[in-house]
PDB file of C-alpha atoms in Angstrom:
ATOM      1  CA  MET A   1      92.568  32.720 198.509  1.00 86.00           C
ATOM      2  CA  LYS A   2      95.833  32.160 196.648  1.00 96.00           C
ATOM      3  CA  ARG A   3      98.942  33.751 198.090  1.00 98.00           C
ATOM      4  CA  ALA A   4     102.252  34.830 196.538  1.00 98.00           C
ATOM      5  CA  LEU A   5     105.560  35.700 198.161  1.00 98.00           C
ATOM      6  CA  ILE A   6     107.419  38.600 196.555  1.00 98.00           C
ATOM      7  CA  ILE A   7     111.127  38.654 197.448  1.00 98.00           C
ATOM      8  CA  VAL A   8     112.352  42.186 196.746  1.00 98.00           C
ATOM      9  CA  ASP A   9     115.878  43.003 195.543  1.00 98.00           C
ATOM     10  CA  VAL A  10     117.998  40.602 197.634  1.00 98.00           C
ATOM     11  CA  GLN A  11     121.019  41.432 195.488  1.00 98.00           C
ATOM     12  CA  ASN A  12     124.735  41.638 196.168  1.00 98.00           C
ATOM     13  CA  ASP A  13     124.926  45.427 195.879  1.00 98.00           C
ATOM     14  CA  PHE A  14     122.277  45.789 198.607  1.00 98.00           C
ATOM     15  CA  CYS A  15     124.051  43.430 201.017  1.00 98.00           C
ATOM     16  CA  GLU A  16     127.198  43.919 203.050  1.00 97.00           C
ATOM     17  CA  GLY A  17     130.164  44.567 200.756  1.00 97.00           C
ATOM     18  CA  GLY A  18     127.948  45.913 197.958  1.00 97.00           C
ATOM     19  CA  SER A  19     127.982  49.409 196.498  1.00 95.00           C
ATOM     20  CA  LEU A  20     124.760  50.365 198.305  1.00 95.00           C
ATOM     21  CA  ALA A  21     124.905  47.976 201.250  1.00 96.00           C
ATOM     22  CA  VAL A  22     122.081  47.700 203.788  1.00 96.00           C
ATOM     23  CA  ASP A  23     123.020  46.379 207.224  1.00 96.00           C
ATOM     24  CA  GLY A  24     121.485  42.958 207.665  1.00 97.00           C
ATOM     25  CA  GLY A  25     121.044  42.287 203.948  1.00 98.00           C
ATOM     26  CA  ALA A  26     123.015  39.033 203.934  1.00 98.00           C
ATOM     27  CA  SER A  27     121.120  37.851 206.995  1.00 98.00           C
ATOM     28  CA  VAL A  28     117.825  38.533 205.203  1.00 98.00           C
ATOM     29  CA  ALA A  29     119.045  36.394 202.290  1.00 98.00           C
ATOM     30  CA  SER A  30     119.731  33.464 204.634  1.00 98.00           C
ATOM     31  CA  ARG A  31     116.496  33.895 206.575  1.00 98.00           C
ATOM     32  CA  LEU A  32     114.462  34.024 203.374  1.00 98.00           C
ATOM     33  CA  THR A  33     116.064  30.795 202.175  1.00 98.00           C
ATOM     34  CA  ASP A  34     115.078  29.115 205.455  1.00 98.00           C
ATOM     35  CA  TYR A  35     111.596  30.646 205.336  1.00 98.00           C
ATOM     36  CA  VAL A  36     110.953  29.449 201.777  1.00 98.00           C
ATOM     37  CA  ALA A  37     112.200  25.949 202.666  1.00 97.00           C
ATOM     38  CA  GLU A  38     109.665  25.808 205.514  1.00 97.00           C
ATOM     39  CA  HIS A  39     106.738  27.663 203.906  1.00 97.00           C
ATOM     40  CA  ALA A  40     106.905  27.086 200.134  1.00 95.00           C
ATOM     41  CA  GLY A  41     103.727  25.008 200.339  1.00 95.00           C
ATOM     42  CA  ASP A  42     101.845  28.015 201.732  1.00 96.00           C
ATOM     43  CA  TYR A  43     102.249  29.895 198.456  1.00 98.00           C
ATOM     44  CA  GLY A  44     100.721  29.571 195.031  1.00 97.00           C
ATOM     45  CA  ALA A  45     103.722  31.444 193.628  1.00 97.00           C
ATOM     46  CA  ILE A  46     107.094  32.744 194.748  1.00 98.00           C
ATOM     47  CA  VAL A  47     108.613  35.573 192.716  1.00 97.00           C
ATOM     48  CA  THR A  48     111.635  37.831 192.954  1.00 98.00           C
ATOM     49  CA  THR A  49     112.391  41.358 191.857  1.00 97.00           C
ATOM     50  CA  GLN A  50     115.764  42.753 190.827  1.00 97.00           C
ATOM     51  CA  ASP A  51     117.064  46.227 190.177  1.00 97.00           C
ATOM     52  CA  TRP A  52     118.549  45.834 186.694  1.00 96.00           C
ATOM     53  CA  HIS A  53     120.005  49.189 185.683  1.00 95.00           C
ATOM     54  CA  ILE A  54     121.313  49.781 182.164  1.00 95.00           C
ATOM     55  CA  ASP A  55     121.145  53.577 181.947  1.00 94.00           C
ATOM     56  CA  PRO A  56     118.859  54.869 184.696  1.00 94.00           C
ATOM     57  CA  GLY A  57     119.697  58.523 184.081  1.00 92.00           C
ATOM     58  CA  ALA A  58     119.668  60.798 187.120  1.00 93.00           C
ATOM     59  CA  HIS A  59     119.025  57.832 189.447  1.00 94.00           C
ATOM     60  CA  PHE A  60     122.831  57.404 189.563  1.00 95.00           C
ATOM     61  CA  SER A  61     124.975  60.259 190.834  1.00 94.00           C
ATOM     62  CA  GLU A  62     128.592  60.810 191.807  1.00 92.00           C
ATOM     63  CA  GLN A  63     127.264  63.107 194.573  1.00 94.00           C
ATOM     64  CA  PRO A  64     124.130  61.210 195.614  1.00 94.00           C
ATOM     65  CA  ASP A  65     121.588  62.675 198.005  1.00 93.00           C
ATOM     66  CA  PHE A  66     120.488  59.170 199.118  1.00 89.00           C
ATOM     67  CA  VAL A  67     116.856  60.183 198.619  1.00 87.00           C
ATOM     68  CA  ASP A  68     116.392  60.497 194.857  1.00 90.00           C
ATOM     69  CA  THR A  69     119.944  59.854 193.666  1.00 93.00           C
ATOM     70  CA  TRP A  70     122.259  57.005 194.576  1.00 94.00           C
ATOM     71  CA  PRO A  71     125.722  55.621 193.855  1.00 94.00           C
ATOM     72  CA  ALA A  72     125.848  53.260 190.885  1.00 95.00           C
ATOM     73  CA  HIS A  73     124.344  49.898 191.883  1.00 97.00           C
ATOM     74  CA  CYS A  74     122.836  46.748 190.383  1.00 97.00           C
ATOM     75  CA  VAL A  75     124.156  47.439 186.898  1.00 97.00           C
ATOM     76  CA  ALA A  76     122.621  44.883 184.530  1.00 96.00           C
ATOM     77  CA  GLY A  77     124.717  41.758 184.129  1.00 94.00           C
ATOM     78  CA  THR A  78     127.225  42.567 186.880  1.00 96.00           C
ATOM     79  CA  ALA A  79     127.975  40.604 190.041  1.00 97.00           C
ATOM     80  CA  GLY A  80     126.377  43.418 192.051  1.00 97.00           C
ATOM     81  CA  ALA A  81     123.047  42.863 190.301  1.00 97.00           C
ATOM     82  CA  ALA A  82     123.085  39.109 190.988  1.00 97.00           C
ATOM     83  CA  PHE A  83     121.070  37.596 193.809  1.00 98.00           C
ATOM     84  CA  HIS A  84     122.989  37.218 197.054  1.00 98.00           C
ATOM     85  CA  PRO A  85     124.497  33.712 197.193  1.00 98.00           C
ATOM     86  CA  ASP A  86     122.704  32.970 200.488  1.00 98.00           C
ATOM     87  CA  LEU A  87     119.331  33.395 198.771  1.00 98.00           C
ATOM     88  CA  ASP A  88     118.260  30.109 197.202  1.00 97.00           C
ATOM     89  CA  VAL A  89     116.213  31.010 194.124  1.00 96.00           C
ATOM     90  CA  SER A  90     115.854  27.443 192.841  1.00 94.00           C
ATOM     91  CA  GLY A  91     112.183  27.331 193.873  1.00 92.00           C
ATOM     92  CA  VAL A  92     111.271  30.742 192.447  1.00 96.00           C
ATOM     93  CA  ASP A  93     108.485  30.698 189.861  1.00 96.00           C
ATOM     94  CA  ALA A  94     109.265  34.002 188.124  1.00 95.00           C
ATOM     95  CA  MET A  95     111.808  36.823 188.246  1.00 96.00           C
ATOM     96  CA  PHE A  96     110.949  40.456 187.489  1.00 96.00           C
ATOM     97  CA  ARG A  97     113.519  43.104 186.589  1.00 96.00           C
ATOM     98  CA  LYS A  98     113.015  46.843 186.964  1.00 96.00           C
ATOM     99  CA  GLY A  99     114.775  50.147 186.471  1.00 95.00           C
ATOM    100  CA  GLN A 100     116.571  49.562 183.189  1.00 94.00           C
ATOM    101  CA  TYR A 101     116.295  53.173 182.009  1.00 94.00           C
ATOM    102  CA  ALA A 102     114.801  55.055 184.965  1.00 93.00           C
ATOM    103  CA  ALA A 103     114.538  54.826 188.716  1.00 93.00           C
ATOM    104  CA  ALA A 104     112.185  52.040 189.783  1.00 95.00           C
ATOM    105  CA  TYR A 105     111.456  51.210 193.395  1.00 96.00           C
ATOM    106  CA  SER A 106     108.335  49.064 193.169  1.00 98.00           C
ATOM    107  CA  GLY A 107     108.430  45.509 191.915  1.00 97.00           C
ATOM    108  CA  PHE A 108     105.199  46.390 190.103  1.00 97.00           C
ATOM    109  CA  GLU A 109     107.341  48.495 187.736  1.00 96.00           C
ATOM    110  CA  GLY A 110     109.207  45.340 186.711  1.00 95.00           C
ATOM    111  CA  HIS A 111     108.697  42.932 183.843  1.00 93.00           C
ATOM    112  CA  LEU A 112     109.206  39.202 183.619  1.00 94.00           C
ATOM    113  CA  ALA A 113     112.848  38.399 182.877  1.00 90.00           C
ATOM    114  CA  GLN A 114     113.329  36.661 179.565  1.00 65.00           C
ATOM    115  CA  ALA A 115     116.223  34.306 178.946  1.00 50.00           C
ATOM    116  CA  GLY A 116     118.385  35.387 176.053  1.00 46.00           C
ATOM    117  CA  ASP A 117     117.237  39.021 176.059  1.00 50.00           C
ATOM    118  CA  ALA A 118     120.279  41.277 176.509  1.00 48.00           C
ATOM    119  CA  GLU A 119     118.267  43.725 178.600  1.00 52.00           C
ATOM    120  CA  GLY A 120     116.832  40.951 180.743  1.00 53.00           C
ATOM    121  CA  THR A 121     113.220  41.786 179.881  1.00 54.00           C
ATOM    122  CA  SER A 122     111.102  42.270 176.834  1.00 55.00           C
ATOM    123  CA  ASP A 123     108.608  45.044 176.096  1.00 57.00           C
ATOM    124  CA  ASP A 124     105.896  42.443 175.659  1.00 70.00           C
ATOM    125  CA  SER A 125     106.755  40.403 178.749  1.00 86.00           C
ATOM    126  CA  PRO A 126     104.130  40.716 181.482  1.00 92.00           C
ATOM    127  CA  GLY A 127     104.495  43.061 184.409  1.00 94.00           C
ATOM    128  CA  LEU A 128     104.236  41.760 187.952  1.00 97.00           C
ATOM    129  CA  ASP A 129     100.551  42.649 188.399  1.00 97.00           C
ATOM    130  CA  GLU A 130      99.585  41.003 185.114  1.00 96.00           C
ATOM    131  CA  TRP A 131     101.565  37.861 185.991  1.00 96.00           C
ATOM    132  CA  LEU A 132     100.061  37.591 189.495  1.00 97.00           C
ATOM    133  CA  SER A 133      96.557  38.114 188.118  1.00 97.00           C
ATOM    134  CA  ARG A 134      97.055  35.414 185.477  1.00 95.00           C
ATOM    135  CA  HIS A 135      98.045  33.034 188.269  1.00 96.00           C
ATOM    136  CA  GLY A 136      94.954  33.772 190.353  1.00 97.00           C
ATOM    137  CA  ILE A 137      96.817  35.488 193.195  1.00 98.00           C
ATOM    138  CA  THR A 138      94.660  37.379 195.696  1.00 98.00           C
ATOM    139  CA  ASP A 139      97.069  37.828 198.640  1.00 98.00           C
ATOM    140  CA  VAL A 140     100.690  38.942 198.629  1.00 98.00           C
ATOM    141  CA  ASP A 141     103.450  38.720 201.248  1.00 98.00           C
ATOM    142  CA  VAL A 142     106.396  41.062 200.654  1.00 98.00           C
ATOM    143  CA  ALA A 143     109.931  40.681 202.055  1.00 98.00           C
ATOM    144  CA  GLY A 144     113.465  41.737 201.143  1.00 98.00           C
ATOM    145  CA  ILE A 145     115.566  44.899 200.819  1.00 98.00           C
ATOM    146  CA  ALA A 146     115.160  47.741 201.648  1.00 97.00           C
ATOM    147  CA  THR A 147     112.190  48.019 203.978  1.00 98.00           C
ATOM    148  CA  ASP A 148     111.888  51.782 203.598  1.00 97.00           C
ATOM    149  CA  TYR A 149     112.358  51.935 199.821  1.00 96.00           C
ATOM    150  CA  CYS A 150     111.707  49.048 197.454  1.00 98.00           C
ATOM    151  CA  VAL A 151     109.841  46.816 199.926  1.00 98.00           C
ATOM    152  CA  LYS A 152     107.620  49.742 200.911  1.00 98.00           C
ATOM    153  CA  ALA A 153     106.989  50.816 197.297  1.00 98.00           C
ATOM    154  CA  THR A 154     106.181  47.241 196.255  1.00 98.00           C
ATOM    155  CA  ALA A 155     103.793  46.725 199.170  1.00 98.00           C
ATOM    156  CA  LEU A 156     102.039  50.058 198.590  1.00 98.00           C
ATOM    157  CA  ASP A 157     101.522  49.270 194.902  1.00 98.00           C
ATOM    158  CA  SER A 158     100.346  45.765 195.773  1.00 98.00           C
ATOM    159  CA  ALA A 159      97.674  47.157 198.082  1.00 98.00           C
ATOM    160  CA  ARG A 160      96.770  49.926 195.613  1.00 98.00           C
ATOM    161  CA  VAL A 161      96.011  47.451 192.814  1.00 97.00           C
ATOM    162  CA  GLY A 162      93.888  45.310 195.102  1.00 98.00           C
ATOM    163  CA  TYR A 163      95.961  42.501 196.637  1.00 98.00           C
ATOM    164  CA  ARG A 164      95.575  41.789 200.346  1.00 98.00           C
ATOM    165  CA  THR A 165      99.145  42.675 201.279  1.00 98.00           C
ATOM    166  CA  THR A 166     101.392  41.795 204.223  1.00 98.00           C
ATOM    167  CA  VAL A 167     104.983  42.865 204.837  1.00 98.00           C
ATOM    168  CA  LEU A 168     107.015  40.224 206.674  1.00 98.00           C
ATOM    169  CA  ARG A 169     109.033  42.615 208.845  1.00 97.00           C
ATOM    170  CA  ASP A 170     111.503  40.034 210.169  1.00 97.00           C
ATOM    171  CA  LEU A 171     112.438  39.085 206.602  1.00 98.00           C
ATOM    172  CA  CYS A 172     113.391  42.631 205.601  1.00 98.00           C
ATOM    173  CA  ALA A 173     116.340  44.974 206.126  1.00 98.00           C
ATOM    174  CA  GLY A 174     115.946  48.739 206.115  1.00 97.00           C
ATOM    175  CA  ILE A 175     118.203  51.718 205.575  1.00 95.00           C
ATOM    176  CA  ALA A 176     116.818  54.065 208.240  1.00 93.00           C
ATOM    177  CA  ASP A 177     117.564  53.489 211.906  1.00 92.00           C
ATOM    178  CA  ASP A 178     113.914  54.240 212.685  1.00 95.00           C
ATOM    179  CA  LEU A 179     111.501  52.325 210.466  1.00 97.00           C
ATOM    180  CA  GLU A 180     108.361  53.289 212.398  1.00 96.00           C
ATOM    181  CA  PRO A 181     107.385  56.033 209.881  1.00 97.00           C
ATOM    182  CA  THR A 182     107.609  53.431 207.097  1.00 97.00           C
ATOM    183  CA  PHE A 183     105.453  50.996 209.067  1.00 97.00           C
ATOM    184  CA  ARG A 184     102.878  53.745 209.762  1.00 97.00           C
ATOM    185  CA  ASP A 185     102.701  54.622 206.058  1.00 97.00           C
ATOM    186  CA  LEU A 186     102.181  50.970 205.164  1.00 98.00           C
ATOM    187  CA  GLU A 187      99.451  50.452 207.762  1.00 98.00           C
ATOM    188  CA  SER A 188      97.725  53.679 206.653  1.00 97.00           C
ATOM    189  CA  ALA A 189      97.556  52.235 203.139  1.00 98.00           C
ATOM    190  CA  GLY A 190      95.961  49.009 204.413  1.00 98.00           C
ATOM    191  CA  VAL A 191      99.121  46.890 204.394  1.00 98.00           C
ATOM    192  CA  ARG A 192      99.326  44.372 207.234  1.00 98.00           C
ATOM    193  CA  LEU A 193     102.587  43.929 209.167  1.00 98.00           C
ATOM    194  CA  ALA A 194     103.584  40.489 210.377  1.00 97.00           C
TER     195      ALA A 194
END
């Protein structure tokens, strides 16, 4: 068994003060930093995902419905797309960016970020599943923002492609007041909650 930690979208725009802020986002950033400091040795890899929007089409709206359309957020190269300053990414093994030209909720839609590439990724850079497979990962822990959107989508895809998947509930922040439906959906798909 070789385990990876996937830290999902702990970015400024998803934390307090951001354009699409989730209550508790900054606290998640701090708690994840502490968690990684204590548990880095438990993981064969630690990776992050980032929304990295260039022109995501109808994903952005001036009259968002907050289901399929959203206010502009995490625009590539902006301060809003950067990791929250309370999240220490110095020990991260790989960063995956998603959503350049379309909505993307799951980290498994992302590609390895490439230094020097204006878009932040390259068409031939590996996707998250390919990268995890190459590194012999069998088990995945998922944490980050938002529990009921990108964390959920990432965990569901992780389980679907065959990783033993756990969502670390205390290291996530959600949008909905009631996250029980999200947790039921995850458990129904074989995702463990811890």
